PDB file of C-alpha atoms in Angstrom:
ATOM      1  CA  UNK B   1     -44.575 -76.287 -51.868  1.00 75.00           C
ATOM      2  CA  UNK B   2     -44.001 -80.495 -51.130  1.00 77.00           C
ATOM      3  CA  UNK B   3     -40.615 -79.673 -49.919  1.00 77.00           C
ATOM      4  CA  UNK B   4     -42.060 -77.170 -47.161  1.00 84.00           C
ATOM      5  CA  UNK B   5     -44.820 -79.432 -46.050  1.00 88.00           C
ATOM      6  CA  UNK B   6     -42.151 -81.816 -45.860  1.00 85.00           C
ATOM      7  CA  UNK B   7     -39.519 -79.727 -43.988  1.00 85.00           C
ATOM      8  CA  UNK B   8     -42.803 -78.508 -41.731  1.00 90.00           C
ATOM      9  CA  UNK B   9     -43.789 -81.840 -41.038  1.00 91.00           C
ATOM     10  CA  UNK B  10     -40.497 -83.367 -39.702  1.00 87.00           C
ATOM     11  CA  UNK B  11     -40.074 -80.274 -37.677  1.00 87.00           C
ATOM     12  CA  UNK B  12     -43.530 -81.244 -36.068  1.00 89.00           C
ATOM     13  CA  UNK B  13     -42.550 -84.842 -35.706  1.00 90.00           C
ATOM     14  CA  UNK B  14     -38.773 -83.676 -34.249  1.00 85.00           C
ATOM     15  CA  UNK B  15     -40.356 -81.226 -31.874  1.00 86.00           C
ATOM     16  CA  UNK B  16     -42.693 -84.325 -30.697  1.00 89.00           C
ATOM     17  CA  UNK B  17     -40.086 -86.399 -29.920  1.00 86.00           C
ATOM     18  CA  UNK B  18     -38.477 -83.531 -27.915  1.00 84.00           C
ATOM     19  CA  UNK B  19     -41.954 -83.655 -25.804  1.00 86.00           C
ATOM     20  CA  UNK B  20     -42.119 -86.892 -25.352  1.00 88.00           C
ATOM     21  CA  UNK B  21     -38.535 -87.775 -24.488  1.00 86.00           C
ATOM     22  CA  UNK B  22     -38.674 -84.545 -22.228  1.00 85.00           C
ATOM     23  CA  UNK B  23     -36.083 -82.848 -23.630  1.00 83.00           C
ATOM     24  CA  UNK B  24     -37.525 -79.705 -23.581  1.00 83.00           C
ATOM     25  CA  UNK B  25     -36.878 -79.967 -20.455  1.00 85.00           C
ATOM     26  CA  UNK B  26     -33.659 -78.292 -19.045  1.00 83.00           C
ATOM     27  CA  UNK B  27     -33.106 -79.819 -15.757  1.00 85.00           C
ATOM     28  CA  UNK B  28     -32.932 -83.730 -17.779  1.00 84.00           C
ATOM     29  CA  UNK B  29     -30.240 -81.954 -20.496  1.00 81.00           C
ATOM     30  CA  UNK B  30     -28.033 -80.447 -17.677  1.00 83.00           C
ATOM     31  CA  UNK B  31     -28.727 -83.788 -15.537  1.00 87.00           C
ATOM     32  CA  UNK B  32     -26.924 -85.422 -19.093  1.00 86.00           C
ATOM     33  CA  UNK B  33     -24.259 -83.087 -18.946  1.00 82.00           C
ATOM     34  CA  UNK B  34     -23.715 -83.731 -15.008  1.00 84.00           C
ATOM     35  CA  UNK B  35     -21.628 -86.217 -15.161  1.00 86.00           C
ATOM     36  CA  UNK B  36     -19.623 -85.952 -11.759  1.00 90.00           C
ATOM     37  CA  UNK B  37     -23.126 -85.668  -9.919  1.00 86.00           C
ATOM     38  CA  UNK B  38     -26.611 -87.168 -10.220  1.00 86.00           C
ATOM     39  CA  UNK B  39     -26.234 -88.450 -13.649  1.00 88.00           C
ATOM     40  CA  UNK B  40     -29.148 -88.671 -16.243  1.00 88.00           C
ATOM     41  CA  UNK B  41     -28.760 -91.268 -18.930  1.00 88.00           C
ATOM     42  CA  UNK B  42     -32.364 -90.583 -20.663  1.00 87.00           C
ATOM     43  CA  UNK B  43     -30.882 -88.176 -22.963  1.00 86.00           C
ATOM     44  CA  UNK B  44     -27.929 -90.772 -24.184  1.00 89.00           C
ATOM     45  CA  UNK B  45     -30.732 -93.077 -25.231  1.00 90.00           C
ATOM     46  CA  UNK B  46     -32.385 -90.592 -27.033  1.00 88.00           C
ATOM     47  CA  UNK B  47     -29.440 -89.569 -29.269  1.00 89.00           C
ATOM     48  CA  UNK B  48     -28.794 -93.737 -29.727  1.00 93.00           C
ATOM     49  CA  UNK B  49     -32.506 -93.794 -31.046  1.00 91.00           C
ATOM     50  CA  UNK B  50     -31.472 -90.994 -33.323  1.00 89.00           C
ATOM     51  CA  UNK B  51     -28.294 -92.121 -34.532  1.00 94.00           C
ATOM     52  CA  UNK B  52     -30.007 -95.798 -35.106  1.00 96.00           C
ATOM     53  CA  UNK B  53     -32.634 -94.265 -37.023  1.00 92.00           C
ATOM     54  CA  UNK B  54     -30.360 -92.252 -38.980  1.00 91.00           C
ATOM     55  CA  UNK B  55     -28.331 -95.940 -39.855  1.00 95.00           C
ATOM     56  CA  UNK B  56     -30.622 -97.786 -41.111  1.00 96.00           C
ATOM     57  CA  UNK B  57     -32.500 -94.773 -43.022  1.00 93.00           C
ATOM     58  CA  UNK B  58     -29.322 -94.040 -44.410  1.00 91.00           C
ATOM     59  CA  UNK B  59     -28.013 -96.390 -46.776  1.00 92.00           C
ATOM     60  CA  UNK B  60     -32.062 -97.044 -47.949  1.00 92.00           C
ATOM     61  CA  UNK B  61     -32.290 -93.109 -48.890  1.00 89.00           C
ATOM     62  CA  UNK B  62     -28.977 -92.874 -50.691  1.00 87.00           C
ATOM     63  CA  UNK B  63     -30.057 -96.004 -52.990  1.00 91.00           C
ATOM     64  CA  UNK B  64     -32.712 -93.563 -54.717  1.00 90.00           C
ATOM     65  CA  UNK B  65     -31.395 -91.449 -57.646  1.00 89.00           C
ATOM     66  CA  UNK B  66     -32.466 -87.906 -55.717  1.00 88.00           C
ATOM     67  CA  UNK B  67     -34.477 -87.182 -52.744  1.00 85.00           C
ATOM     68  CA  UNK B  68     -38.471 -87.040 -52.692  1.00 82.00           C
ATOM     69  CA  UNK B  69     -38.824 -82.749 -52.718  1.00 81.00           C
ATOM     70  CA  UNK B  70     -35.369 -81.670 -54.478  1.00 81.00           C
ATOM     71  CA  UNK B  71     -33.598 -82.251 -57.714  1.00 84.00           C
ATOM     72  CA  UNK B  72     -30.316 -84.067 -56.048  1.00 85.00           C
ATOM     73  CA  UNK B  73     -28.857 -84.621 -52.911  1.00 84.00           C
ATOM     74  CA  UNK B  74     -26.681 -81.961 -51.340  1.00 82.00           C
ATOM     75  CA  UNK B  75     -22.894 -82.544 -51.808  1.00 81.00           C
ATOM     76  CA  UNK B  76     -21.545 -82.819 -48.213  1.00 75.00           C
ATOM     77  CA  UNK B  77     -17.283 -81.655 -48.457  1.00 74.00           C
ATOM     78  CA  UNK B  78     -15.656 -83.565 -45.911  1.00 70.00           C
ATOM     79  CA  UNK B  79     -13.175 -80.668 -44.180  1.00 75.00           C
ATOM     80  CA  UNK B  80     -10.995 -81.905 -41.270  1.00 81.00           C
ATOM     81  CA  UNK B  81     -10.856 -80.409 -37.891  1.00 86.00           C
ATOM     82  CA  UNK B  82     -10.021 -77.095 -37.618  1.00 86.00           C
ATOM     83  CA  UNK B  83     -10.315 -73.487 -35.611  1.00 86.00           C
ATOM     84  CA  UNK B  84     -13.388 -72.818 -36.726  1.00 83.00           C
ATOM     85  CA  UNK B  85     -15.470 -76.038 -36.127  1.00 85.00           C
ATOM     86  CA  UNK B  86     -13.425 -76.180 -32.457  1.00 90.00           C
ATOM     87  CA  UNK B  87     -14.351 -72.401 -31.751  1.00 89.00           C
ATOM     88  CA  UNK B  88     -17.851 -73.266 -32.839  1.00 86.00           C
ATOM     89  CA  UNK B  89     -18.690 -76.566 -31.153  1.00 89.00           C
ATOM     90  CA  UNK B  90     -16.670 -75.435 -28.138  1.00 91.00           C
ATOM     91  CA  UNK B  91     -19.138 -72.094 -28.050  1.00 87.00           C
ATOM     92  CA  UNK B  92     -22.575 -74.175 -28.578  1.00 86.00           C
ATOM     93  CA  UNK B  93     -21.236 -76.734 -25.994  1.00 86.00           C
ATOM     94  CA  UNK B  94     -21.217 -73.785 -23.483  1.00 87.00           C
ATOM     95  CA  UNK B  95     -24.568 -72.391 -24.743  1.00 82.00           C
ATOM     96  CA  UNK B  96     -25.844 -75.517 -23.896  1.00 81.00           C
ATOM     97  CA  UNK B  97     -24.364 -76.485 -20.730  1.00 81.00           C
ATOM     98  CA  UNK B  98     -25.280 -72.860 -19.026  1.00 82.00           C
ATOM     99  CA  UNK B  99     -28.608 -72.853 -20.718  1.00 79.00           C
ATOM    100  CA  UNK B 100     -30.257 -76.275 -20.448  1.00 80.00           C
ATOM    101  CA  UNK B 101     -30.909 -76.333 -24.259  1.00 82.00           C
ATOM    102  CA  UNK B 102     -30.039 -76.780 -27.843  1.00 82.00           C
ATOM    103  CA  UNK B 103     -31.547 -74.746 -30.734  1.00 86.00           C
ATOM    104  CA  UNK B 104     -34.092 -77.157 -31.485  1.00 84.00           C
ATOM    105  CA  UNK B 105     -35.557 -78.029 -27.273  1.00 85.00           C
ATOM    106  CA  UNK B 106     -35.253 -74.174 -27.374  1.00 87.00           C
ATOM    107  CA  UNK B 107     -37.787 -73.227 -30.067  1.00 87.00           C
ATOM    108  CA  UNK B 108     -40.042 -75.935 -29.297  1.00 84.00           C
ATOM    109  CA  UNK B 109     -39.915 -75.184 -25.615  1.00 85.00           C
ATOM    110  CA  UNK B 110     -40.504 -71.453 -26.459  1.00 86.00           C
ATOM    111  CA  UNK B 111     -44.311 -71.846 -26.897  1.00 84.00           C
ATOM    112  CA  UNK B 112     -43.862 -72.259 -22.825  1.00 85.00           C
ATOM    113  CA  UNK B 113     -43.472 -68.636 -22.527  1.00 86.00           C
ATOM    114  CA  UNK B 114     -40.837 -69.493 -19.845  1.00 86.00           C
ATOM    115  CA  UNK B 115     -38.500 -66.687 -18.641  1.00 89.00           C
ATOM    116  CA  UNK B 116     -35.314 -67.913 -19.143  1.00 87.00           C
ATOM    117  CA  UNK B 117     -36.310 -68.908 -23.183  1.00 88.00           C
ATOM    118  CA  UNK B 118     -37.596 -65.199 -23.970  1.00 89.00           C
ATOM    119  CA  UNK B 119     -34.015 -64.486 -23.161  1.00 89.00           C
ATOM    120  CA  UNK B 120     -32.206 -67.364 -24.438  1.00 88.00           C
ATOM    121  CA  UNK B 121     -34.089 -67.244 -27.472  1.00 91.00           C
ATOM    122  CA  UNK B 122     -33.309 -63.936 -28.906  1.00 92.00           C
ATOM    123  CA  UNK B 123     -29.662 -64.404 -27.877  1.00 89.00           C
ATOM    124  CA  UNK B 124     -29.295 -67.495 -29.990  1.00 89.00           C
ATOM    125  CA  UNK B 125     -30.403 -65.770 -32.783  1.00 92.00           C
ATOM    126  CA  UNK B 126     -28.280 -62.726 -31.643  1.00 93.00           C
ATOM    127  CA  UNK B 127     -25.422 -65.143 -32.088  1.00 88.00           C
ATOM    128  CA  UNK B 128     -26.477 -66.939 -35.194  1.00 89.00           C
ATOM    129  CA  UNK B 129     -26.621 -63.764 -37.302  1.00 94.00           C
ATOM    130  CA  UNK B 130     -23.150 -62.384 -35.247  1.00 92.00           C
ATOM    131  CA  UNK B 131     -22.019 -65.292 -36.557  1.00 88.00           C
ATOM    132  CA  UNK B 132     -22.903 -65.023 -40.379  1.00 91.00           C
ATOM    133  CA  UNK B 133     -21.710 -61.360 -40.144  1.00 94.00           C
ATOM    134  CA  UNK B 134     -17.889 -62.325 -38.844  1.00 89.00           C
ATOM    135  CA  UNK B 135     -18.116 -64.921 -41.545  1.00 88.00           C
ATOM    136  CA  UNK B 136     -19.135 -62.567 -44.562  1.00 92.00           C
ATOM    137  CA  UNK B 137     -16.788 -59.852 -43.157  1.00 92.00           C
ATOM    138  CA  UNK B 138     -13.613 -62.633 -42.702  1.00 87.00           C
ATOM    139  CA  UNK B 139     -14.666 -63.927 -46.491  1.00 87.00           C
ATOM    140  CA  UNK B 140     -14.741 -60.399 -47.598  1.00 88.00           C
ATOM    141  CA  UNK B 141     -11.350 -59.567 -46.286  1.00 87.00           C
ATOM    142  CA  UNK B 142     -10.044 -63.090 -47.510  1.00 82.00           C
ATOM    143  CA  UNK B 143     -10.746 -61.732 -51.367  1.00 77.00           C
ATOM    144  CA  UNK B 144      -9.499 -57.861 -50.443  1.00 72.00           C
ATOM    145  CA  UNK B 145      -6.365 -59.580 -49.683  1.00 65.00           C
ATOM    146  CA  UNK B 146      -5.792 -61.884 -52.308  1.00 62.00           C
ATOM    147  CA  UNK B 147      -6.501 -59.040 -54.474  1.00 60.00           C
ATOM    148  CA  UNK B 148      -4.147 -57.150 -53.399  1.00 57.00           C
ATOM    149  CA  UNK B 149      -1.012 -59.861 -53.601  1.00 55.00           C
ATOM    150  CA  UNK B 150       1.596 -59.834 -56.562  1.00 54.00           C
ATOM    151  CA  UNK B 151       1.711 -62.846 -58.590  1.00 54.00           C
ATOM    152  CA  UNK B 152       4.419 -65.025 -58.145  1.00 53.00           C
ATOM    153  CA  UNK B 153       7.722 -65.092 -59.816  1.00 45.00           C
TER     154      UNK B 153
END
């Protein structure tokens, strides 16, 4: 029960700081993203406040023995680049720049009842789960496969 007050609670304060920076807002994220044109810088100083945050929380966490609402800290495998993570940050990347938003300015900005989110929305999701179902299928097939092989000699 702690752990989902918790998780609830930093939603809240995340979707806050979405308000307040105005990131729900679409027209600052694609001002970001416009690079070539009338360029926006609010969002870069948002992400530094993040990843500043995140640096000095960091190191302070990580000196307890487990986390506050869970029994140990999640063990994070560190992969190197490949198709997958390229295919899938080139494909949010897109999302992004076409839409105006992330997952997270999305759901928060949803309570707007604008438009363009009661179709974005649903399509995120849409891809999410089309996602997880390529995944399952491409794991399934991995173990069909190596079923099927001969041992070598």
């Amino acid at each position: 029960m702690r752990s989902n007050i918790s998780a609830f609670l930093g939603g809240l304060l995340f979707a806050i700081g979405l308000g307040i920076s105005g990131m729900t807002n679409p027209a600052n994220v694609l001002g970001f993203l416009d690079i070539a044109g009338d360029w926006d810088f609010r969002l870069a100083f948002v992400m530094g406040g993040a990843i500043a945050v995140h640096a000095a929380l960091r190191p302070l966490i990580h000196k307890r023995e487990r986390p506050l609402f869970a029994a140990k800290f999640p063990s994070l495998s560190a992969s190197g680049v490949d198709r997958k993570l390229l295919v899938g940050a080139g494909l949010f990347g897109v999302g992004w720049g076409l839409g105006g938003y992330c997952p997270g300015p999305a759901l928060t900005s949803l309570a707007t009842g604008a438009t363009q989110l009661l179709v974005f929305v649903p399509a995120m999701f849409a891809g999410m789960y089309l996602a997880q179902v390529l995944q399952t299928r491409r794991r399934a097939s991995e173990g069909t496969s190596r079923l099927g092989a001969s041992p070598a000699s």
